[in-house]
Short mmCIF file of C-alpha atoms and ligand atoms in Angstrom, two decimals:
data_model
loop_
_atom_site.label_atom_id
_atom_site.label_comp_id
_atom_site.label_asym_id
_atom_site.label_seq_id
_atom_site.Cartn_x
_atom_site.Cartn_y
_atom_site.Cartn_z
CA PRO A 17 0.00 0.00 0.00
CA ALA A 18 1.32 3.47 -0.91
CA ALA A 19 2.66 5.21 2.20
CA PHE A 20 0.61 8.33 2.77
CA ALA A 21 3.00 11.25 2.21
CA GLN A 22 2.74 13.60 5.23
CA LYS A 23 3.38 16.38 2.73
CA TYR A 24 3.22 19.51 4.92
CA SER A 25 5.33 20.44 7.91
CA PRO A 26 4.48 23.25 10.38
CA ASP A 27 6.54 25.99 8.73
CA TRP A 28 5.53 28.71 6.28
CA THR A 29 7.88 27.52 3.50
CA SER A 30 6.25 24.09 3.47
CA LEU A 31 2.74 25.53 3.70
CA LYS A 32 3.37 27.92 0.81
CA ALA A 33 3.69 24.86 -1.47
CA HIS A 34 -0.09 24.46 -1.12
CA THR A 35 -2.00 25.81 -4.12
CA VAL A 36 -5.66 26.79 -4.24
CA PRO A 37 -7.51 23.68 -5.48
CA ASN A 38 -9.57 23.86 -8.68
CA TRP A 39 -12.83 23.11 -6.86
CA PHE A 40 -12.55 26.46 -4.99
CA GLU A 41 -11.49 28.37 -8.13
CA ASP A 42 -14.38 26.84 -10.09
CA ALA A 43 -17.03 27.13 -7.35
CA LYS A 44 -17.66 30.93 -7.59
CA PHE A 45 -20.71 30.83 -5.26
CA GLY A 46 -21.05 29.58 -1.69
CA ILE A 47 -23.71 29.88 1.03
CA PHE A 48 -22.68 31.30 4.42
CA ILE A 49 -24.94 30.34 7.33
CA HIS A 50 -25.09 32.20 10.66
CA TRP A 51 -27.28 30.16 13.00
CA GLY A 52 -27.17 30.12 16.80
CA LEU A 53 -28.65 31.48 20.03
CA TYR A 54 -28.88 34.96 18.45
CA SER A 55 -31.37 33.46 15.94
CA VAL A 56 -33.95 33.33 18.77
CA PRO A 57 -34.23 37.09 19.53
CA ALA A 58 -33.35 37.74 15.84
CA TRP A 59 -33.37 41.49 16.36
CA ALA A 60 -31.07 44.35 15.35
CA PRO A 61 -31.53 47.94 14.21
CA PRO A 62 -31.12 47.87 10.40
CA SER A 63 -28.76 50.86 10.63
CA GLY A 64 -26.91 50.14 7.38
CA GLU A 65 -24.19 48.05 5.78
CA LEU A 66 -20.77 47.55 7.41
CA GLY A 67 -18.57 50.24 5.90
CA LYS A 68 -21.46 52.64 5.33
CA VAL A 69 -22.12 53.32 9.03
CA ASP A 70 -19.62 55.48 10.88
CA MET A 71 -17.51 53.24 13.15
CA SER A 72 -18.26 55.59 16.06
CA ARG A 73 -21.89 54.50 15.81
CA TRP A 74 -21.52 50.96 14.45
CA PHE A 75 -21.42 49.07 17.76
CA TYR A 76 -24.23 51.09 19.38
CA GLN A 77 -26.58 50.46 16.45
CA ASN A 78 -25.11 47.16 15.37
CA ALA A 79 -26.94 45.91 12.28
CA TYR A 80 -25.41 42.46 12.85
CA ALA A 81 -28.18 40.54 14.67
CA GLU A 82 -25.59 37.89 15.62
CA TRP A 83 -23.99 40.55 17.87
CA TYR A 84 -27.15 40.64 20.04
CA LEU A 85 -25.31 39.71 23.27
CA ASN A 86 -22.83 42.55 22.86
CA SER A 87 -25.57 44.96 21.77
CA ILE A 88 -27.66 44.35 24.92
CA ARG A 89 -24.53 44.98 27.04
CA LEU A 90 -24.53 48.53 25.67
CA LYS A 91 -27.35 50.01 27.78
CA ASP A 92 -28.07 52.90 25.42
CA SER A 93 -28.48 50.68 22.36
CA PRO A 94 -31.84 50.06 20.63
CA SER A 95 -31.20 46.33 21.22
CA TYR A 96 -31.06 46.76 24.99
CA LYS A 97 -34.36 48.65 24.89
CA HIS A 98 -35.87 45.87 22.77
CA HIS A 99 -34.47 43.20 25.12
CA VAL A 100 -35.93 44.81 28.25
CA GLU A 101 -39.32 45.26 26.57
CA THR A 102 -39.44 41.75 25.15
CA TYR A 103 -37.65 39.55 27.71
CA GLY A 104 -36.99 41.74 30.74
CA ALA A 105 -33.72 43.26 31.93
CA ASP A 106 -32.70 40.16 33.90
CA PHE A 107 -33.18 37.65 31.05
CA ASP A 108 -29.73 36.18 30.53
CA TYR A 109 -28.74 35.79 26.85
CA TYR A 110 -27.66 32.14 27.25
CA ARG A 111 -31.22 31.20 28.28
CA PHE A 112 -32.02 31.46 24.54
CA GLY A 113 -30.29 28.07 24.38
CA GLN A 114 -33.46 26.35 25.59
CA ALA A 115 -35.61 27.74 22.74
CA PHE A 116 -32.87 27.17 20.17
CA GLU A 117 -32.31 23.53 21.18
CA GLN A 118 -36.04 22.84 21.46
CA GLN A 119 -36.91 24.39 18.08
CA ASN A 120 -34.05 22.94 16.02
CA ARG A 121 -35.16 19.40 16.83
CA ALA A 122 -37.62 19.84 13.92
CA TRP A 123 -34.91 20.93 11.49
CA LYS A 124 -34.34 18.78 8.40
CA PRO A 125 -30.82 19.52 7.01
CA GLN A 126 -31.61 17.94 3.65
CA ASN A 127 -34.10 20.75 3.00
CA TRP A 128 -31.25 23.28 3.23
CA ALA A 129 -28.97 21.12 1.07
CA SER A 130 -31.48 20.95 -1.79
CA LEU A 131 -32.35 24.65 -1.44
CA PHE A 132 -28.66 25.62 -1.73
CA LYS A 133 -28.08 23.21 -4.62
CA ASP A 134 -31.08 24.68 -6.49
CA ALA A 135 -29.70 28.17 -5.83
CA GLY A 136 -26.55 27.15 -7.72
CA ALA A 137 -24.23 27.18 -4.71
CA ARG A 138 -21.20 24.86 -4.86
CA TYR A 139 -20.18 25.05 -1.19
CA VAL A 140 -21.55 25.92 2.24
CA VAL A 141 -19.86 27.50 5.31
CA LEU A 142 -21.66 27.07 8.66
CA THR A 143 -20.91 28.85 11.95
CA THR A 144 -19.67 26.22 14.41
CA LYS A 145 -19.00 28.77 17.19
CA HIS A 146 -19.75 32.48 16.86
CA HIS A 147 -18.58 35.25 19.22
CA ASP A 148 -21.09 34.17 21.92
CA GLY A 149 -19.14 30.93 22.42
CA TYR A 150 -22.02 28.51 21.85
CA THR A 151 -20.94 25.48 19.78
CA LEU A 152 -23.25 23.97 17.17
CA TRP A 153 -21.71 20.55 17.71
CA PRO A 154 -21.56 18.53 20.99
CA SER A 155 -17.90 19.37 21.58
CA LYS A 156 -15.94 17.24 24.05
CA VAL A 157 -13.55 20.12 24.70
CA PRO A 158 -14.48 21.52 28.14
CA ASN A 159 -15.02 25.29 28.38
CA PRO A 160 -13.15 26.34 31.53
CA LYS A 161 -15.52 29.30 31.90
CA ARG A 162 -18.57 27.02 31.72
CA PRO A 163 -17.72 24.02 33.96
CA GLN A 164 -21.46 23.37 34.23
CA GLY A 165 -21.70 23.13 30.39
CA GLY A 166 -24.76 24.55 28.62
CA ILE A 167 -22.56 26.00 25.88
CA ASN A 168 -22.67 23.03 23.47
CA SER A 169 -25.54 21.96 21.23
CA PRO A 170 -26.77 18.48 22.24
CA ARG A 171 -27.68 17.84 18.58
CA ASP A 172 -24.76 17.58 16.14
CA LEU A 173 -26.02 20.37 13.88
CA VAL A 174 -22.58 20.63 12.21
CA GLY A 175 -22.42 16.92 11.42
CA ASP A 176 -26.03 16.70 10.27
CA LEU A 177 -25.60 19.58 7.83
CA THR A 178 -22.19 18.34 6.64
CA LYS A 179 -23.69 14.96 5.75
CA ALA A 180 -26.67 16.50 3.91
CA VAL A 181 -24.56 19.06 2.04
CA ARG A 182 -22.05 16.45 0.86
CA GLY A 183 -24.95 14.15 -0.06
CA ALA A 184 -26.13 16.91 -2.41
CA GLY A 185 -22.66 17.12 -4.02
CA LEU A 186 -21.58 20.43 -2.45
CA HIS A 187 -18.38 21.12 -0.48
CA MET A 188 -18.73 21.79 3.28
CA GLY A 189 -16.73 24.47 5.09
CA LEU A 190 -16.68 25.52 8.74
CA TYR A 191 -16.61 28.97 10.36
CA TYR A 192 -15.12 29.40 13.84
CA SER A 193 -14.83 32.63 15.84
CA GLY A 194 -11.18 32.30 16.87
CA GLY A 195 -10.74 35.99 17.70
CA LEU A 196 -13.71 36.66 19.99
CA ASP A 197 -15.37 34.42 22.58
CA TRP A 198 -17.74 36.18 24.95
CA THR A 199 -17.63 33.33 27.49
CA PHE A 200 -13.95 34.23 28.03
CA GLU A 201 -14.24 38.02 27.79
CA THR A 202 -17.51 39.57 28.96
CA ARG A 203 -16.65 43.28 28.63
CA PRO A 204 -18.85 45.06 26.06
CA ILE A 205 -17.34 46.21 22.76
CA ALA A 206 -18.20 49.82 21.94
CA THR A 207 -15.16 50.69 19.81
CA MET A 208 -12.61 49.03 17.55
CA GLY A 209 -10.16 49.44 20.44
CA ASP A 210 -12.47 47.36 22.67
CA LEU A 211 -12.60 44.77 19.90
CA ARG A 212 -8.82 44.37 20.17
CA THR A 213 -8.58 44.42 23.96
CA THR A 214 -11.43 41.93 24.45
CA ALA A 215 -9.88 39.33 22.13
CA PRO A 216 -8.89 36.59 24.64
CA GLN A 217 -5.09 36.05 24.65
CA THR A 218 -4.60 33.67 27.58
CA GLU A 219 -2.76 30.38 27.09
CA GLU A 220 -5.96 28.70 28.32
CA TYR A 221 -8.03 30.26 25.52
CA ALA A 222 -5.36 29.57 22.86
CA ARG A 223 -5.40 25.91 23.84
CA TYR A 224 -9.21 25.94 23.76
CA ALA A 225 -9.35 27.42 20.22
CA ASP A 226 -6.63 25.07 18.89
CA ALA A 227 -8.44 22.08 20.44
CA HIS A 228 -11.75 23.18 18.90
CA TRP A 229 -10.32 23.55 15.39
CA ARG A 230 -8.56 20.18 15.75
CA GLU A 231 -11.78 18.51 16.93
CA LEU A 232 -13.68 20.01 13.97
CA ILE A 233 -11.05 18.81 11.49
CA ARG A 234 -11.00 15.31 13.01
CA LEU A 235 -14.79 14.96 13.09
CA TYR A 236 -15.80 16.61 9.79
CA GLN A 237 -12.71 17.07 7.49
CA PRO A 238 -14.08 20.48 6.36
CA SER A 239 -13.11 21.76 2.90
CA VAL A 240 -12.79 25.34 4.22
CA LEU A 241 -11.30 26.67 7.47
CA TRP A 242 -13.15 29.97 7.81
CA ASN A 243 -11.70 31.47 10.98
CA ASP A 244 -13.09 34.86 12.01
CA ILE A 245 -11.84 38.12 13.53
CA GLY A 246 -8.33 36.90 14.37
CA TYR A 247 -6.60 34.18 16.35
CA PRO A 248 -4.88 34.18 19.77
CA LYS A 249 -1.15 34.99 19.53
CA LEU A 250 -0.37 31.89 21.67
CA GLY A 251 -2.34 29.70 19.22
CA LYS A 252 -0.36 27.51 16.82
CA PRO A 253 -1.91 28.12 13.39
CA GLU A 254 1.07 26.83 11.38
CA ALA A 255 0.88 23.44 13.14
CA LEU A 256 -2.90 23.45 12.68
CA PHE A 257 -2.52 24.32 8.96
CA ALA A 258 0.04 21.55 8.30
CA ASP A 259 -2.09 18.91 10.04
CA TYR A 260 -5.17 20.21 8.23
CA TYR A 261 -3.61 20.05 4.74
CA ASN A 262 -2.23 16.56 5.49
CA ALA A 263 -5.74 15.47 6.47
CA VAL A 264 -7.61 17.47 3.78
CA PRO A 265 -5.23 18.09 0.81
CA GLU A 266 -7.91 19.99 -1.16
CA GLY A 267 -8.77 22.20 1.79
CA VAL A 268 -8.55 26.00 1.80
CA ILE A 269 -7.72 28.40 4.65
CA ASN A 270 -8.92 32.01 4.89
CA ASN A 271 -6.94 35.12 5.90
CA ARG A 272 -8.38 35.75 9.37
CA PHE A 273 -5.99 33.70 11.54
CA SER A 274 -3.86 36.78 12.33
CA VAL A 275 -1.01 35.45 10.18
CA GLU A 276 0.21 36.45 6.71
CA TYR A 277 -0.43 33.05 5.15
CA SER A 278 -3.78 32.18 3.56
CA ASP A 279 -5.30 30.57 0.46
CA PHE A 280 -7.79 33.41 0.02
CA THR A 281 -8.74 36.87 1.31
CA THR A 282 -12.16 37.76 2.66
CA PRO A 283 -13.49 41.29 1.96
CA GLU A 284 -16.70 41.68 4.00
CA TYR A 285 -19.51 43.79 2.49
CA ALA A 286 -16.76 44.77 0.07
CA LYS A 287 -15.10 43.62 -3.15
CA TYR A 288 -12.05 44.45 -5.24
CA ASP A 289 -12.47 46.69 -8.30
CA LYS A 290 -9.93 44.94 -10.54
CA ILE A 291 -8.71 41.43 -11.31
CA THR A 292 -6.84 40.32 -8.17
CA PRO A 293 -4.49 37.41 -8.85
CA LYS A 294 -4.69 36.10 -5.25
CA LYS A 295 -7.93 34.19 -4.82
CA TRP A 296 -10.56 36.10 -2.87
CA GLU A 297 -14.07 35.63 -1.57
CA SER A 298 -16.49 38.45 -0.80
CA CYS A 299 -18.99 37.74 2.00
CA ARG A 300 -22.20 39.57 2.95
CA GLY A 301 -25.71 39.03 4.20
CA LEU A 302 -28.74 39.47 1.97
CA GLY A 303 -29.55 42.50 4.14
CA PHE A 304 -27.32 44.25 6.69
CA SER A 305 -27.02 41.26 9.05
CA PHE A 306 -25.63 37.73 9.05
CA GLY A 307 -27.88 36.39 11.81
CA TYR A 308 -31.61 36.33 11.03
CA ASN A 309 -33.06 39.79 11.73
CA GLN A 310 -36.86 39.78 11.89
CA VAL A 311 -37.14 43.56 11.37
CA GLU A 312 -35.31 43.55 8.00
CA GLY A 313 -37.65 44.27 5.10
CA PRO A 314 -37.23 44.61 1.29
CA GLU A 315 -35.79 48.11 1.76
CA HIS A 316 -32.83 46.58 3.60
CA VAL A 317 -32.30 43.52 1.38
CA ILE A 318 -30.32 43.53 -1.87
CA ALA A 319 -32.57 43.44 -4.97
CA PRO A 320 -32.52 40.28 -7.11
CA GLU A 321 -30.91 41.97 -10.16
CA ALA A 322 -28.29 43.68 -7.97
CA LEU A 323 -27.48 40.33 -6.35
CA ILE A 324 -26.95 38.61 -9.72
CA GLU A 325 -24.85 41.53 -10.98
CA LEU A 326 -22.79 41.40 -7.75
CA LEU A 327 -21.92 37.75 -8.41
CA VAL A 328 -21.00 38.43 -12.07
CA ASP A 329 -18.82 41.41 -11.09
CA ILE A 330 -16.99 39.44 -8.38
CA VAL A 331 -16.38 36.44 -10.67
CA SER A 332 -14.99 38.70 -13.45
CA LYS A 333 -12.26 39.79 -10.99
CA ASN A 334 -11.23 36.33 -9.67
CA GLY A 335 -13.49 36.27 -6.60
CA ASN A 336 -16.14 34.01 -5.13
CA LEU A 337 -19.34 35.27 -3.51
CA LEU A 338 -20.10 33.79 -0.06
CA LEU A 339 -23.74 34.84 0.37
CA ASN A 340 -25.17 34.54 3.86
CA ILE A 341 -28.50 33.08 4.95
CA GLY A 342 -29.77 33.65 8.50
CA PRO A 343 -32.21 30.83 9.40
CA LYS A 344 -34.83 30.94 12.17
CA PRO A 345 -34.29 28.71 15.28
CA ASP A 346 -36.46 25.94 13.76
CA GLY A 347 -34.38 25.96 10.58
CA THR A 348 -36.98 27.65 8.41
CA ILE A 349 -35.80 30.52 6.18
CA SER A 350 -37.71 33.77 5.69
CA GLU A 351 -39.63 34.39 2.48
CA ILE A 352 -37.47 37.32 1.37
CA GLN A 353 -34.28 35.26 1.73
CA LEU A 354 -35.84 32.36 -0.20
CA ASN A 355 -36.95 34.80 -2.89
CA ARG A 356 -33.40 36.07 -3.48
CA LEU A 357 -31.89 32.54 -3.52
CA ASN A 358 -34.50 31.43 -6.06
CA ALA A 359 -33.88 34.47 -8.29
CA LEU A 360 -30.15 33.77 -8.31
CA GLY A 361 -30.71 30.06 -8.93
CA ALA A 362 -33.08 30.74 -11.85
CA TRP A 363 -30.56 33.05 -13.54
CA LEU A 364 -27.65 30.66 -12.98
CA LYS A 365 -29.67 27.76 -14.38
CA THR A 366 -29.75 29.53 -17.78
CA ASN A 367 -26.55 31.59 -17.60
CA GLY A 368 -24.23 29.67 -15.28
CA ASP A 369 -22.05 28.24 -18.05
CA GLY A 370 -19.92 31.40 -18.21
CA ILE A 371 -19.72 31.55 -14.40
CA PHE A 372 -18.88 28.09 -13.02
CA GLY A 373 -15.41 26.87 -13.97
CA SER A 374 -14.59 30.20 -15.65
CA ARG A 375 -11.52 32.34 -15.00
CA PRO A 376 -10.97 36.07 -15.45
CA TRP A 377 -10.17 37.30 -18.99
CA VAL A 378 -7.45 39.86 -19.84
CA ARG A 379 -9.74 42.58 -18.52
CA PRO A 380 -12.85 42.31 -16.32
CA SER A 381 -15.14 44.90 -17.86
CA ALA A 382 -16.18 47.21 -20.70
CA LYS A 383 -18.96 49.72 -21.44
CA THR A 384 -21.61 49.79 -24.14
CA THR A 385 -22.09 52.93 -26.25
CA ALA A 386 -25.38 53.34 -24.34
CA GLY A 387 -23.39 53.56 -21.09
CA GLY A 388 -24.24 50.03 -19.99
CA ASP A 389 -21.83 47.87 -17.95
CA VAL A 390 -20.26 44.69 -19.34
CA ARG A 391 -18.31 41.99 -17.45
CA PHE A 392 -16.11 39.29 -19.00
CA THR A 393 -15.09 35.76 -18.07
CA LYS A 394 -13.21 33.17 -20.07
CA LYS A 395 -13.70 29.40 -20.22
CA GLY A 396 -12.00 27.06 -22.69
CA ASP A 397 -11.98 28.79 -26.10
CA ALA A 398 -15.00 30.95 -25.26
CA LEU A 399 -15.17 34.52 -24.02
CA TYR A 400 -18.36 35.29 -22.06
CA ALA A 401 -19.73 38.82 -22.09
CA PHE A 402 -22.39 39.70 -19.50
CA LEU A 403 -24.37 42.83 -20.38
CA LEU A 404 -25.67 44.20 -17.08
CA GLY A 405 -28.94 46.05 -16.71
CA ARG A 406 -31.78 45.22 -19.09
CA ALA A 407 -29.74 45.14 -22.32
CA ALA A 408 -32.02 44.65 -25.37
CA GLY A 409 -31.93 45.29 -29.10
CA PRO A 410 -28.70 46.39 -30.87
CA SER A 411 -26.00 46.79 -28.18
CA THR A 412 -22.45 47.94 -28.96
CA VAL A 413 -19.65 46.83 -26.65
CA VAL A 414 -16.86 49.41 -26.84
CA GLY A 415 -13.32 48.24 -27.58
CA LEU A 416 -14.22 44.61 -28.27
CA THR A 417 -13.03 43.12 -31.58
CA LEU A 418 -14.06 39.61 -32.69
CA ALA A 419 -12.20 37.45 -35.19
CA PRO A 420 -14.11 37.12 -38.51
CA GLY A 421 -16.48 34.16 -38.44
CA SER A 422 -16.78 34.14 -34.66
CA THR A 423 -19.90 32.49 -33.27
CA VAL A 424 -21.96 34.38 -30.71
CA ARG A 425 -24.71 32.68 -28.72
CA LEU A 426 -27.09 33.64 -25.97
CA SER A 427 -26.91 31.29 -23.00
CA GLY A 428 -29.28 28.49 -23.76
CA GLY A 429 -28.02 28.37 -27.29
CA ARG A 430 -29.81 30.90 -29.55
CA SER A 431 -27.30 32.45 -31.97
CA VAL A 432 -26.85 36.24 -32.00
CA ALA A 433 -25.97 38.33 -35.09
CA TRP A 434 -23.04 40.72 -34.63
CA LYS A 435 -21.02 43.18 -36.68
CA LYS A 436 -17.82 45.15 -36.29
CA THR A 437 -18.38 48.90 -35.88
CA GLY A 438 -16.09 51.86 -35.39
CA ASP A 439 -16.51 51.68 -31.60
CA GLY A 440 -16.33 47.95 -31.15
CA THR A 441 -18.86 45.17 -31.80
CA THR A 442 -22.62 45.53 -32.11
CA PHE A 443 -24.73 42.54 -31.00
CA GLU A 444 -28.37 42.16 -32.10
CA LEU A 445 -29.89 41.18 -28.74
CA PRO A 446 -33.56 40.07 -28.40
CA ALA A 447 -35.98 43.00 -28.10
CA ASN A 448 -36.64 42.17 -24.44
CA SER A 449 -34.52 40.11 -22.06
CA PRO A 450 -36.98 37.52 -20.68
CA ALA A 451 -35.74 37.00 -17.13
CA ALA A 452 -34.21 39.41 -14.63
CA GLY A 453 -30.46 39.83 -14.66
CA PRO A 454 -27.66 40.28 -17.19
CA VAL A 455 -27.75 38.99 -20.77
CA ALA A 456 -24.94 36.43 -21.14
CA LEU A 457 -23.23 35.97 -24.52
CA SER A 458 -20.71 33.27 -25.38
CA ILE A 459 -18.19 34.25 -28.07
CA THR A 460 -16.03 31.61 -29.77
CA PRO A 461 -13.21 31.77 -30.43
CA ALA A 462 -12.35 34.13 -27.59
CA PRO A 463 -10.62 37.29 -28.90
CA ALA A 464 -7.01 37.56 -27.78
CA ALA A 465 -7.57 40.97 -26.21
C1 ZX5 B 13 -18.86 37.24 8.79
C2 ZX5 B 13 -18.91 38.34 9.83
N1 ZX5 B 13 -17.58 38.59 10.33
C3 ZX5 B 13 -17.54 39.63 11.36
C4 ZX5 B 13 -16.10 39.97 11.73
N2 ZX5 B 13 -15.56 40.71 10.60
C5 ZX5 B 13 -14.26 41.09 10.53
O1 ZX5 B 13 -13.50 40.85 11.41
C6 ZX5 B 13 -13.79 41.83 9.31
C7 ZX5 B 13 -14.52 43.16 9.16
C8 ZX5 B 13 -14.50 43.96 10.40
C9 ZX5 B 13 -13.47 44.68 10.88
N3 ZX5 B 13 -13.86 45.26 12.03
C10 ZX5 B 13 -15.12 44.93 12.34
C11 ZX5 B 13 -15.92 45.27 13.42
C12 ZX5 B 13 -17.18 44.72 13.48
C13 ZX5 B 13 -17.60 43.85 12.50
C14 ZX5 B 13 -16.80 43.56 11.39
C15 ZX5 B 13 -15.55 44.09 11.35
C16 ZX5 B 13 -18.36 39.14 12.55
O2 ZX5 B 13 -18.27 40.10 13.61
C17 ZX5 B 13 -19.79 39.03 12.06
O3 ZX5 B 13 -20.64 38.69 13.14
C18 ZX5 B 13 -19.88 37.97 10.97
O4 ZX5 B 13 -19.54 36.70 11.52
#
């Protein structure tokens, strides 16, 4: 029997030999899931997107519903007011565990797996422990701050979803809040400075976080290590990374372990504006929150067309979109979130050929003479041009020159007439684009530039 090469050793030179596997490059679209005790109150002021709210206000009006515990520790926050009115001032946050554990008994993970598959997602990343310290798997690692327990899900939510997601042919990744754990540090965070000083740095916590990641890798062999908001300085990420890659050769590691090394970067409610050679993944909620927020309405949630255009833009620049869903405690998903997933899935069903398995072209974008936006991807000998907005009728893409005899098709196969003009190439698009979202054209052979 071939000896299993223990290929990686715990040093950066060895780890740098790891390359981003094709499955992650090809995947383009993943589903993030934030599910936990915070899903019970499911309440946050929809104050705006991260990056669009002044940091001096962000923590007091935190739009992230998964930050509920911190928000109710800030006595002049809208969340504290809501908490007192709804549960009473002396209702301890961790008592939400009873409702969460009772309600998720009804949850059927295969329903999520088929929903995400139909949406066109190729991988899933689930929170295993968020900042509140509650673990979504029955961890055997004792929490020294909770000797009496009550911080671990009795049901193996992580394992149940992993099995269902892999059964549907998707990759399974795991999120872990390495940087913050509010069972170790209970001081409220009102500023970015507090965020740094409340990140637990004891040897005890570093051992706890390392042991948790190692338990998760041993139990589930996740395809993605999605650590969040930093890692304790006394933690041993390089040893963790080497053991992880030896156990999961096609695994990928994100850039939030407080070390230089990563397989991919993780702009949050943000994206790059040009082709970025290092693999990246943009994450965001459908609204302003990752955890389910019951007060979010259509005015806070990204529109279907904007969501599809966001994915196309990110893919044209070498990124993936990790789109978050915030489920209710019983595992059901709100109508508006289902609506957006279905819109994206419907568009990808017809137009996904130029998305999945594609790579960036020589340039990511162009304009039409009508001022419309165009995004490019390349796959095999085809160039794909996505005309954003409701492109219809004769549309001229500026600066694009096709070789004579090139074939142009709409996704789904219908051929499209084209001609060279002074500005570029004019395509005779159908008079009205049937479904929402960009018109996708495949052009073979792909022009050189
Ligand atoms: C996927 C999201 N990641 C958040 C942490 N984000 C980051 O560390 C990068 C962006 C960032 C920098 N400083 C912050 C302060 C508050 C929230 C986000 C950030 C988490 O706080 C949030 O709850 C959710 O899990």
